[in-house]
Amino acid sequence: MKGLILAAPTSGSGKTTVTLGLLRALSEAGVNVRGAKSGPDYIDPRFHEAACGRPCMSLDAWAMGPEQLRALATKGTPELLLVEGAMGLFDGAPPAGRGSTADLARTLGLPVVLVVDAGRMAHSIAPLVAGFANFHPEVTIAGVILNRVGSPRHTGMLRAALEPLGIPILGAVPRVRGLEHPDRHLGLVQAQERPDLDAFLDRAGDTLALTVDLDKLHDLAAPIATVPAPLPAKPPAQRIALASDAAFDFAYPHLLDAWRAAGAQVIPFSPLADQAVPECDLVYLPGGYPELHAGKLAANTVFLHSLRRASETAQIYGECGGYMVLGQTLIDATGTPHAMAGLLNLETSFSTRKLHLGYRRLHADHGAFPGTWAGHEFHYATTVRAKGEPLFTAQDAEGTKLSPMGLRDGAVSGSFAHLIAPL
């Protein structure tokens, strides 16, 4: 199995569109290709899966050790793995950028294809690419894809400027209408919410097939060292009811797969469809966008009543959006309050937004996930009221002690942090 990292100098360079177009184009050409995403991301991986029809994993070089990264990267039997980077190539957690896409490239031993937004530059592209190519001796820039070029003349100027560097130019992707992604406060609009998804992916695939040398790209890929699959860890419960729909879609596949491998039964259900919680030992409410569906969730009495009943016999854990639903009130962006499950003494609001972002080192002595975990926080909700026993002690990526996170009331617990991997 071989792989490549697709990275960029900055966020917003178009690497997601380029990655999706390459996944679709290579898949259509008969290549057994799979995508992966660097860092903590729930949304982009679902687009990867739609583009090539194969599962996509998040590979987080901050939260995961080298063995887990290699095991996840080589899972399955694709001949080619395309890993989409996050932010800029060397951007990671403070203070030194740990967990960056460059860290992942070094850990997996993979070359990097740099996707450069060349729309507003010409000859200046040369020192930019040269700087990235020479910045770290263990990070190899194996090729460049020029993105958002304006014309054949513009492309010629860019190629002439880069020629002395000796780095292969794999293609020049023009500005194309209809390849923009609609987004919202946590990133792209989710794949399942786009009725035009297949048409969009076909358009991206056709564009990349015409403008990028797919054979040369494939030839640059390097082998990934395989490792034995790790022994499955004990799952948090044997029967896990998983909330799964447009409001609760931020569950990491690697965690769900690990629980199944350890013998747990994961039973999906849809709170948005007002389905009752299945019989289980643990109810897992992952993150998502419950704030966009707060009115409907508040009216779904079958779901809410069954959740309250489940709290009498099972553990219940809510993560970020799921945590908010376990509270008493969720105030939406218009300032309208919506009654939630009332299982935690918690009120959250989107009417006053504040960004909370960063890696977290978390420890819990009780609740559904005791022990020490690597996690991530990314949300705009504010806490109006939170009373009760905290769930986690917390530190940030630099080891600075933070205020305790989350709440626990008997068998019910949750926090704004997304758990990535045990430490």
Tab-separated table of C-alpha atoms in Angstrom:
chain	number	residue	atom	x	y	z
A	1	MET	CA	0.000	0.000	0.000
A	2	LYS	CA	1.285	3.459	-0.928
A	3	GLY	CA	0.303	6.943	0.134
A	4	LEU	CA	0.640	10.676	-0.403
A	5	ILE	CA	-0.073	13.722	1.735
A	6	LEU	CA	-1.971	16.591	0.089
A	7	ALA	CA	-1.108	19.747	2.009
A	8	ALA	CA	-1.067	23.501	1.473
A	9	PRO	CA	0.740	26.601	2.728
A	10	THR	CA	-2.444	27.937	4.356
A	11	SER	CA	-6.051	27.135	5.063
A	12	GLY	CA	-8.378	28.119	2.253
A	13	SER	CA	-6.005	27.009	-0.522
A	14	GLY	CA	-8.575	24.610	-1.974
A	15	LYS	CA	-6.997	21.344	-0.829
A	16	THR	CA	-10.359	19.800	0.098
A	17	THR	CA	-11.763	20.356	-3.400
A	18	VAL	CA	-8.521	19.105	-4.972
A	19	THR	CA	-8.513	16.020	-2.726
A	20	LEU	CA	-12.138	15.207	-3.507
A	21	GLY	CA	-11.580	15.697	-7.214
A	22	LEU	CA	-8.546	13.412	-7.167
A	23	LEU	CA	-10.375	10.740	-5.160
A	24	ARG	CA	-13.270	10.768	-7.629
A	25	ALA	CA	-11.034	10.911	-10.719
A	26	LEU	CA	-8.724	8.119	-9.550
A	27	SER	CA	-11.661	5.970	-8.483
A	28	GLU	CA	-13.309	6.466	-11.885
A	29	ALA	CA	-9.985	5.479	-13.506
A	30	GLY	CA	-10.074	2.154	-11.681
A	31	VAL	CA	-7.596	2.921	-8.905
A	32	ASN	CA	-8.394	1.360	-5.529
A	33	VAL	CA	-7.994	4.636	-3.637
A	34	ARG	CA	-9.043	5.726	-0.155
A	35	GLY	CA	-8.935	9.071	1.622
A	36	ALA	CA	-7.841	10.064	5.114
A	37	LYS	CA	-7.864	13.383	6.950
A	38	SER	CA	-5.144	14.860	9.139
A	39	GLY	CA	-6.247	16.157	12.518
A	40	PRO	CA	-9.563	16.227	14.371
A	41	ASP	CA	-12.218	16.416	11.670
A	42	TYR	CA	-15.653	14.862	11.276
A	43	ILE	CA	-16.949	16.612	8.168
A	44	ASP	CA	-14.293	16.240	5.454
A	45	PRO	CA	-14.012	12.441	5.901
A	46	ARG	CA	-17.648	11.965	4.919
A	47	PHE	CA	-16.950	13.843	1.666
A	48	HIS	CA	-13.942	11.574	1.066
A	49	GLU	CA	-16.139	8.501	1.484
A	50	ALA	CA	-18.694	9.854	-0.978
A	51	ALA	CA	-15.973	10.684	-3.507
A	52	CYS	CA	-14.409	7.212	-3.680
A	53	GLY	CA	-16.893	4.885	-1.963
A	54	ARG	CA	-14.438	3.746	0.718
A	55	PRO	CA	-14.206	4.496	4.459
A	56	CYS	CA	-12.130	7.471	5.563
A	57	MET	CA	-10.325	7.770	8.887
A	58	SER	CA	-9.044	10.774	10.796
A	59	LEU	CA	-5.299	10.520	11.473
A	60	ASP	CA	-4.414	12.795	14.370
A	61	ALA	CA	-0.679	13.129	15.018
A	62	TRP	CA	-1.288	15.010	18.283
A	63	ALA	CA	-3.736	12.587	19.860
A	64	MET	CA	-2.565	9.279	18.389
A	65	GLY	CA	0.737	7.449	18.701
A	66	PRO	CA	2.781	6.256	15.695
A	67	GLU	CA	1.532	2.660	15.910
A	68	GLN	CA	-2.120	3.684	15.916
A	69	LEU	CA	-1.542	6.110	13.032
A	70	ARG	CA	0.125	3.410	10.933
A	71	ALA	CA	-2.528	0.836	11.799
A	72	LEU	CA	-5.354	3.191	10.789
A	73	ALA	CA	-3.552	4.362	7.653
A	74	THR	CA	-3.051	0.803	6.387
A	75	LYS	CA	-6.461	-0.508	7.370
A	76	GLY	CA	-8.218	-2.251	4.509
A	77	THR	CA	-6.667	-3.035	1.149
A	78	PRO	CA	-6.500	0.109	-0.997
A	79	GLU	CA	-3.517	0.457	-3.293
A	80	LEU	CA	-3.350	4.217	-2.741
A	81	LEU	CA	-4.081	6.415	0.280
A	82	LEU	CA	-4.541	10.172	-0.195
A	83	VAL	CA	-4.304	12.049	3.099
A	84	GLU	CA	-5.779	15.551	3.123
A	85	GLY	CA	-3.844	17.870	5.424
A	86	ALA	CA	-5.285	20.391	7.849
A	87	MET	CA	-4.541	24.131	7.917
A	88	GLY	CA	-1.031	24.912	6.653
A	89	LEU	CA	1.513	22.106	6.314
A	90	PHE	CA	3.465	23.017	9.475
A	91	ASP	CA	0.542	24.377	11.513
A	92	GLY	CA	-0.209	22.410	14.677
A	93	ALA	CA	-0.839	22.809	18.372
A	94	PRO	CA	1.065	25.430	20.365
A	95	PRO	CA	3.769	26.063	21.260
A	96	ALA	CA	5.773	24.176	18.599
A	97	GLY	CA	3.155	23.010	16.084
A	98	ARG	CA	2.898	19.432	17.343
A	99	GLY	CA	0.327	17.336	15.492
A	100	SER	CA	0.732	19.212	12.205
A	101	THR	CA	0.297	17.612	8.804
A	102	ALA	CA	4.104	17.680	8.573
A	103	ASP	CA	4.279	15.567	11.756
A	104	LEU	CA	1.917	13.057	10.166
A	105	ALA	CA	4.020	12.972	6.978
A	106	ARG	CA	7.149	12.238	9.009
A	107	THR	CA	5.449	9.565	11.109
A	108	LEU	CA	4.065	7.730	8.081
A	109	GLY	CA	7.117	8.402	5.914
A	110	LEU	CA	4.991	9.896	3.136
A	111	PRO	CA	5.890	12.556	0.565
A	112	VAL	CA	3.870	15.754	0.333
A	113	VAL	CA	2.139	17.230	-2.690
A	114	LEU	CA	1.756	20.955	-2.060
A	115	VAL	CA	-1.508	22.495	-3.255
A	116	VAL	CA	-0.798	26.185	-3.824
A	117	ASP	CA	-3.496	28.793	-4.361
A	118	ALA	CA	-1.776	30.655	-7.193
A	119	GLY	CA	-4.731	32.874	-8.022
A	120	ARG	CA	-3.068	36.054	-6.777
A	121	MET	CA	0.588	35.421	-7.507
A	122	ALA	CA	2.966	34.814	-10.358
A	123	HIS	CA	6.769	34.626	-9.922
A	124	SER	CA	6.431	34.894	-6.133
A	125	ILE	CA	5.330	31.278	-6.117
A	126	ALA	CA	8.975	30.184	-6.442
A	127	PRO	CA	10.270	31.460	-3.068
A	128	LEU	CA	7.074	30.246	-1.405
A	129	VAL	CA	7.477	26.670	-2.664
A	130	ALA	CA	11.249	26.755	-2.127
A	131	GLY	CA	10.723	27.768	1.493
A	132	PHE	CA	8.364	24.896	2.149
A	133	ALA	CA	10.609	22.427	0.304
A	134	ASN	CA	13.678	23.367	2.351
A	135	PHE	CA	12.116	24.053	5.738
A	136	HIS	CA	12.405	20.578	7.289
A	137	PRO	CA	14.835	17.861	6.152
A	138	GLU	CA	12.389	15.056	6.989
A	139	VAL	CA	9.471	16.534	5.035
A	140	THR	CA	9.723	15.969	1.281
A	141	ILE	CA	7.774	18.166	-1.125
A	142	ALA	CA	7.480	15.676	-3.988
A	143	GLY	CA	5.233	17.699	-6.264
A	144	VAL	CA	3.086	20.807	-6.655
A	145	ILE	CA	-0.489	21.304	-7.827
A	146	LEU	CA	-1.210	24.858	-8.928
A	147	ASN	CA	-4.744	25.781	-7.921
A	148	ARG	CA	-7.089	28.552	-9.096
A	149	VAL	CA	-4.902	29.597	-12.026
A	150	GLY	CA	-6.366	32.323	-14.192
A	151	SER	CA	-5.320	31.485	-17.768
A	152	PRO	CA	-2.813	29.516	-19.880
A	153	ARG	CA	-0.532	32.568	-19.809
A	154	HIS	CA	-0.742	32.670	-16.014
A	155	THR	CA	0.055	28.947	-15.883
A	156	GLY	CA	3.098	29.470	-18.077
A	157	MET	CA	4.457	32.182	-15.779
A	158	LEU	CA	4.017	29.928	-12.748
A	159	ARG	CA	5.695	26.960	-14.423
A	160	ALA	CA	8.631	29.084	-15.576
A	161	ALA	CA	9.128	30.450	-12.061
A	162	LEU	CA	9.099	26.968	-10.515
A	163	GLU	CA	11.220	25.191	-13.122
A	164	PRO	CA	14.605	25.952	-11.477
A	165	LEU	CA	13.451	24.238	-8.260
A	166	GLY	CA	13.221	20.862	-9.980
A	167	ILE	CA	9.987	19.964	-8.168
A	168	PRO	CA	7.455	18.242	-10.452
A	169	ILE	CA	4.389	20.314	-11.320
A	170	LEU	CA	1.567	17.792	-11.420
A	171	GLY	CA	-1.078	20.076	-12.822
A	172	ALA	CA	-2.727	23.465	-12.958
A	173	VAL	CA	-6.360	23.627	-11.835
A	174	PRO	CA	-8.307	26.636	-13.148
A	175	ARG	CA	-10.934	28.606	-11.328
A	176	VAL	CA	-14.169	26.703	-11.947
A	177	ARG	CA	-17.623	27.920	-11.026
A	178	GLY	CA	-19.639	25.481	-8.988
A	179	LEU	CA	-16.726	24.004	-7.027
A	180	GLU	CA	-17.215	26.182	-3.966
A	181	HIS	CA	-18.341	24.550	-0.729
A	182	PRO	CA	-21.159	26.054	1.325
A	183	ASP	CA	-20.081	26.288	4.952
A	184	ARG	CA	-21.291	27.135	8.434
A	185	HIS	CA	-19.679	27.877	11.785
A	186	LEU	CA	-17.900	24.521	12.257
A	187	GLY	CA	-16.772	24.059	8.651
A	188	LEU	CA	-18.376	22.730	5.498
A	189	VAL	CA	-22.059	21.903	5.293
A	190	GLN	CA	-22.197	18.153	5.907
A	191	ALA	CA	-22.046	15.769	2.971
A	192	GLN	CA	-25.454	14.228	3.721
A	193	GLU	CA	-27.066	17.682	3.584
A	194	ARG	CA	-26.036	18.361	-0.029
A	195	PRO	CA	-28.595	17.077	-2.549
A	196	ASP	CA	-26.148	17.980	-5.325
A	197	LEU	CA	-23.263	16.029	-3.803
A	198	ASP	CA	-22.755	13.501	-6.608
A	199	ALA	CA	-22.969	16.184	-9.273
A	200	PHE	CA	-20.447	18.288	-7.352
A	201	LEU	CA	-18.046	15.356	-6.960
A	202	ASP	CA	-18.372	14.439	-10.638
A	203	ARG	CA	-17.602	18.038	-11.624
A	204	ALA	CA	-14.566	18.093	-9.324
A	205	GLY	CA	-13.396	14.712	-10.614
A	206	ASP	CA	-13.764	15.728	-14.258
A	207	THR	CA	-11.854	18.965	-13.604
A	208	LEU	CA	-8.951	17.228	-11.843
A	209	ALA	CA	-8.792	14.438	-14.430
A	210	LEU	CA	-8.319	17.045	-17.165
A	211	THR	CA	-5.822	19.234	-15.328
A	212	VAL	CA	-3.647	16.938	-13.177
A	213	ASP	CA	-1.358	14.124	-14.352
A	214	LEU	CA	-2.901	11.282	-12.377
A	215	ASP	CA	-0.256	8.753	-13.389
A	216	LYS	CA	2.579	11.011	-12.261
A	217	LEU	CA	0.742	11.680	-8.986
A	218	HIS	CA	0.321	7.944	-8.403
A	219	ASP	CA	3.998	7.312	-9.169
A	220	LEU	CA	5.072	9.748	-6.425
A	221	ALA	CA	3.318	7.733	-3.700
A	222	ALA	CA	5.547	5.953	-1.166
A	223	PRO	CA	4.951	2.646	0.651
A	224	ILE	CA	3.444	2.798	4.143
A	225	ALA	CA	4.940	0.374	6.643
A	226	THR	CA	2.223	-1.964	7.859
A	227	VAL	CA	1.939	-2.880	11.522
A	228	PRO	CA	-0.053	-5.602	13.250
A	229	ALA	CA	-3.554	-4.565	14.211
A	230	PRO	CA	-3.586	-3.525	17.880
A	231	LEU	CA	-5.411	-5.704	20.342
A	232	PRO	CA	-8.910	-4.331	20.866
A	233	ALA	CA	-9.354	-2.388	24.088
A	234	LYS	CA	-12.265	-3.079	26.363
A	235	PRO	CA	-15.328	-1.239	25.009
A	236	PRO	CA	-17.208	1.198	27.261
A	237	ALA	CA	-20.242	-1.125	27.159
A	238	GLN	CA	-21.468	-4.231	25.346
A	239	ARG	CA	-24.619	-2.681	23.842
A	240	ILE	CA	-24.138	0.915	22.730
A	241	ALA	CA	-27.044	2.962	21.402
A	242	LEU	CA	-25.547	5.518	19.001
A	243	ALA	CA	-27.478	8.674	18.091
A	244	SER	CA	-26.831	9.036	14.369
A	245	ASP	CA	-28.437	11.598	12.053
A	246	ALA	CA	-27.900	15.163	10.803
A	247	ALA	CA	-27.960	16.489	14.382
A	248	PHE	CA	-25.576	13.861	15.800
A	249	ASP	CA	-23.033	12.957	13.146
A	250	PHE	CA	-19.669	13.715	14.783
A	251	ALA	CA	-18.600	10.249	15.924
A	252	TYR	CA	-15.083	9.040	15.128
A	253	PRO	CA	-15.176	5.836	13.028
A	254	HIS	CA	-11.957	4.564	14.587
A	255	LEU	CA	-13.601	4.521	18.029
A	256	LEU	CA	-16.766	2.821	16.769
A	257	ASP	CA	-14.700	0.253	14.859
A	258	ALA	CA	-12.577	-0.444	17.952
A	259	TRP	CA	-15.668	-1.037	20.053
A	260	ARG	CA	-17.088	-3.419	17.464
A	261	ALA	CA	-13.744	-5.228	17.201
A	262	ALA	CA	-13.837	-5.715	20.969
A	263	GLY	CA	-17.227	-7.394	20.714
A	264	ALA	CA	-19.571	-4.489	21.415
A	265	GLN	CA	-22.846	-4.088	19.563
A	266	VAL	CA	-23.335	-0.548	18.227
A	267	ILE	CA	-27.020	0.184	17.530
A	268	PRO	CA	-27.758	3.408	15.599
A	269	PHE	CA	-30.955	5.355	16.126
A	270	SER	CA	-32.223	8.776	15.054
A	271	PRO	CA	-33.370	11.352	17.613
A	272	LEU	CA	-34.428	13.629	14.734
A	273	ALA	CA	-36.799	10.926	13.499
A	274	ASP	CA	-38.166	10.712	17.062
A	275	GLN	CA	-36.960	7.146	17.465
A	276	ALA	CA	-36.823	5.670	20.942
A	277	VAL	CA	-33.468	4.824	22.477
A	278	PRO	CA	-32.815	1.095	21.843
A	279	GLU	CA	-32.270	-1.234	24.778
A	280	CYS	CA	-28.632	-0.805	25.730
A	281	ASP	CA	-25.969	-0.427	28.399
A	282	LEU	CA	-24.687	2.945	27.106
A	283	VAL	CA	-26.353	5.748	25.173
A	284	TYR	CA	-23.800	7.748	23.189
A	285	LEU	CA	-24.931	11.151	21.936
A	286	PRO	CA	-22.066	12.465	19.763
A	287	GLY	CA	-21.589	16.011	18.570
A	288	GLY	CA	-23.176	17.548	15.527
A	289	TYR	CA	-25.601	20.378	14.931
A	290	PRO	CA	-28.453	20.013	17.440
A	291	GLU	CA	-28.702	23.818	17.580
A	292	LEU	CA	-30.021	23.784	13.996
A	293	HIS	CA	-32.734	21.281	14.969
A	294	ALA	CA	-33.425	22.374	18.544
A	295	GLY	CA	-37.134	23.010	18.006
A	296	LYS	CA	-37.683	19.602	16.441
A	297	LEU	CA	-35.665	17.807	19.103
A	298	ALA	CA	-37.609	19.585	21.855
A	299	ALA	CA	-40.869	18.358	20.284
A	300	ASN	CA	-39.697	14.760	19.837
A	301	THR	CA	-41.244	13.345	22.972
A	302	VAL	CA	-40.648	9.688	22.112
A	303	PHE	CA	-36.901	10.282	21.956
A	304	LEU	CA	-36.749	12.499	25.049
A	305	HIS	CA	-38.936	10.278	27.224
A	306	SER	CA	-36.987	7.159	26.201
A	307	LEU	CA	-33.699	8.929	26.962
A	308	ARG	CA	-34.907	9.795	30.452
A	309	ARG	CA	-36.047	6.212	30.994
A	310	ALA	CA	-32.709	4.886	29.733
A	311	SER	CA	-30.907	6.943	32.368
A	312	GLU	CA	-32.452	4.670	35.000
A	313	THR	CA	-30.739	1.541	33.666
A	314	ALA	CA	-27.851	2.626	31.404
A	315	GLN	CA	-24.936	5.017	31.249
A	316	ILE	CA	-25.605	8.099	29.111
A	317	TYR	CA	-22.797	10.143	27.611
A	318	GLY	CA	-23.136	13.351	25.583
A	319	GLU	CA	-20.311	14.927	23.623
A	320	CYS	CA	-20.443	18.606	22.584
A	321	GLY	CA	-23.830	18.791	20.810
A	322	GLY	CA	-24.962	15.677	22.659
A	323	TYR	CA	-23.903	17.310	25.922
A	324	MET	CA	-26.121	20.303	25.176
A	325	VAL	CA	-29.101	18.030	24.520
A	326	LEU	CA	-28.625	16.422	27.937
A	327	GLY	CA	-29.081	19.832	29.549
A	328	GLN	CA	-32.246	21.606	30.533
A	329	THR	CA	-32.294	24.358	27.888
A	330	LEU	CA	-30.619	25.048	24.557
A	331	ILE	CA	-30.968	28.635	23.308
A	332	ASP	CA	-30.669	28.877	19.538
A	333	ALA	CA	-29.051	31.658	17.480
A	334	THR	CA	-32.272	33.699	17.466
A	335	GLY	CA	-32.433	33.702	21.263
A	336	THR	CA	-35.289	31.184	21.404
A	337	PRO	CA	-34.997	28.701	24.317
A	338	HIS	CA	-35.787	25.031	23.713
A	339	ALA	CA	-36.357	22.480	26.474
A	340	MET	CA	-33.961	19.535	26.217
A	341	ALA	CA	-33.746	16.264	28.167
A	342	GLY	CA	-33.107	17.882	31.564
A	343	LEU	CA	-30.738	15.163	32.722
A	344	LEU	CA	-27.970	17.647	33.567
A	345	ASN	CA	-28.304	21.041	35.265
A	346	LEU	CA	-27.054	22.815	32.160
A	347	GLU	CA	-28.159	25.698	29.948
A	348	THR	CA	-26.277	26.536	26.745
A	349	SER	CA	-26.723	29.277	24.185
A	350	PHE	CA	-25.891	30.141	20.581
A	351	SER	CA	-27.375	33.633	20.805
A	352	THR	CA	-24.031	34.812	22.210
A	353	ARG	CA	-21.277	33.007	20.334
A	354	LYS	CA	-17.691	32.487	21.442
A	355	LEU	CA	-15.116	30.241	19.809
A	356	HIS	CA	-13.669	27.485	22.016
A	357	LEU	CA	-10.903	25.678	20.147
A	358	GLY	CA	-7.956	23.459	20.995
A	359	TYR	CA	-6.622	20.083	21.980
A	360	ARG	CA	-7.376	18.880	25.486
A	361	ARG	CA	-5.811	16.322	27.821
A	362	LEU	CA	-8.693	15.015	29.921
A	363	HIS	CA	-9.024	12.767	32.945
A	364	ALA	CA	-12.155	11.323	34.542
A	365	ASP	CA	-12.429	9.047	37.561
A	366	HIS	CA	-16.088	8.252	36.875
A	367	GLY	CA	-18.634	8.300	34.061
A	368	ALA	CA	-18.813	6.335	30.825
A	369	PHE	CA	-15.184	7.002	29.818
A	370	PRO	CA	-12.935	6.907	32.897
A	371	GLY	CA	-9.197	7.322	32.501
A	372	THR	CA	-7.031	9.798	30.611
A	373	TRP	CA	-7.929	10.840	27.079
A	374	ALA	CA	-6.654	13.023	24.275
A	375	GLY	CA	-9.496	15.188	23.072
A	376	HIS	CA	-10.415	18.269	21.140
A	377	GLU	CA	-12.770	21.187	21.720
A	378	PHE	CA	-14.319	23.147	18.842
A	379	HIS	CA	-17.607	24.962	19.328
A	380	TYR	CA	-19.218	28.400	19.498
A	381	ALA	CA	-21.771	27.714	22.221
A	382	THR	CA	-21.620	29.547	25.526
A	383	THR	CA	-22.534	28.059	28.890
A	384	VAL	CA	-25.243	30.061	30.648
A	385	ARG	CA	-25.457	27.735	33.629
A	386	ALA	CA	-23.676	24.529	34.644
A	387	LYS	CA	-24.177	23.200	38.156
A	388	GLY	CA	-23.073	19.858	39.517
A	389	GLU	CA	-20.080	17.569	39.697
A	390	PRO	CA	-17.487	18.238	36.960
A	391	LEU	CA	-16.668	15.291	34.704
A	392	PHE	CA	-13.086	15.952	33.538
A	393	THR	CA	-9.991	17.644	34.841
A	394	ALA	CA	-8.411	19.295	31.821
A	395	GLN	CA	-5.186	20.668	30.377
A	396	ASP	CA	-4.577	22.371	27.052
A	397	ALA	CA	-1.990	21.331	24.452
A	398	GLU	CA	0.761	23.204	26.306
A	399	GLY	CA	0.007	21.432	29.583
A	400	THR	CA	-1.664	24.459	31.160
A	401	LYS	CA	-4.327	23.520	33.680
A	402	LEU	CA	-7.835	24.495	32.580
A	403	SER	CA	-11.095	24.734	34.468
A	404	PRO	CA	-12.820	21.357	34.914
A	405	MET	CA	-14.933	20.354	31.913
A	406	GLY	CA	-18.386	18.859	31.697
A	407	LEU	CA	-20.847	17.540	34.253
A	408	ARG	CA	-21.792	14.220	35.811
A	409	ASP	CA	-25.015	13.326	37.583
A	410	GLY	CA	-25.133	9.652	38.469
A	411	ALA	CA	-25.085	7.622	35.263
A	412	VAL	CA	-25.397	10.709	33.050
A	413	SER	CA	-22.299	12.602	31.952
A	414	GLY	CA	-20.940	14.745	29.165
A	415	SER	CA	-18.768	17.676	28.139
A	416	PHE	CA	-17.935	19.909	25.185
A	417	ALA	CA	-14.763	17.886	24.474
A	418	HIS	CA	-14.597	15.304	21.701
A	419	LEU	CA	-12.673	12.221	22.832
A	420	ILE	CA	-10.120	11.032	20.254
A	421	ALA	CA	-7.946	8.374	21.860
A	422	PRO	CA	-7.048	7.044	25.320
A	423	LEU	CA	-3.648	7.987	26.666
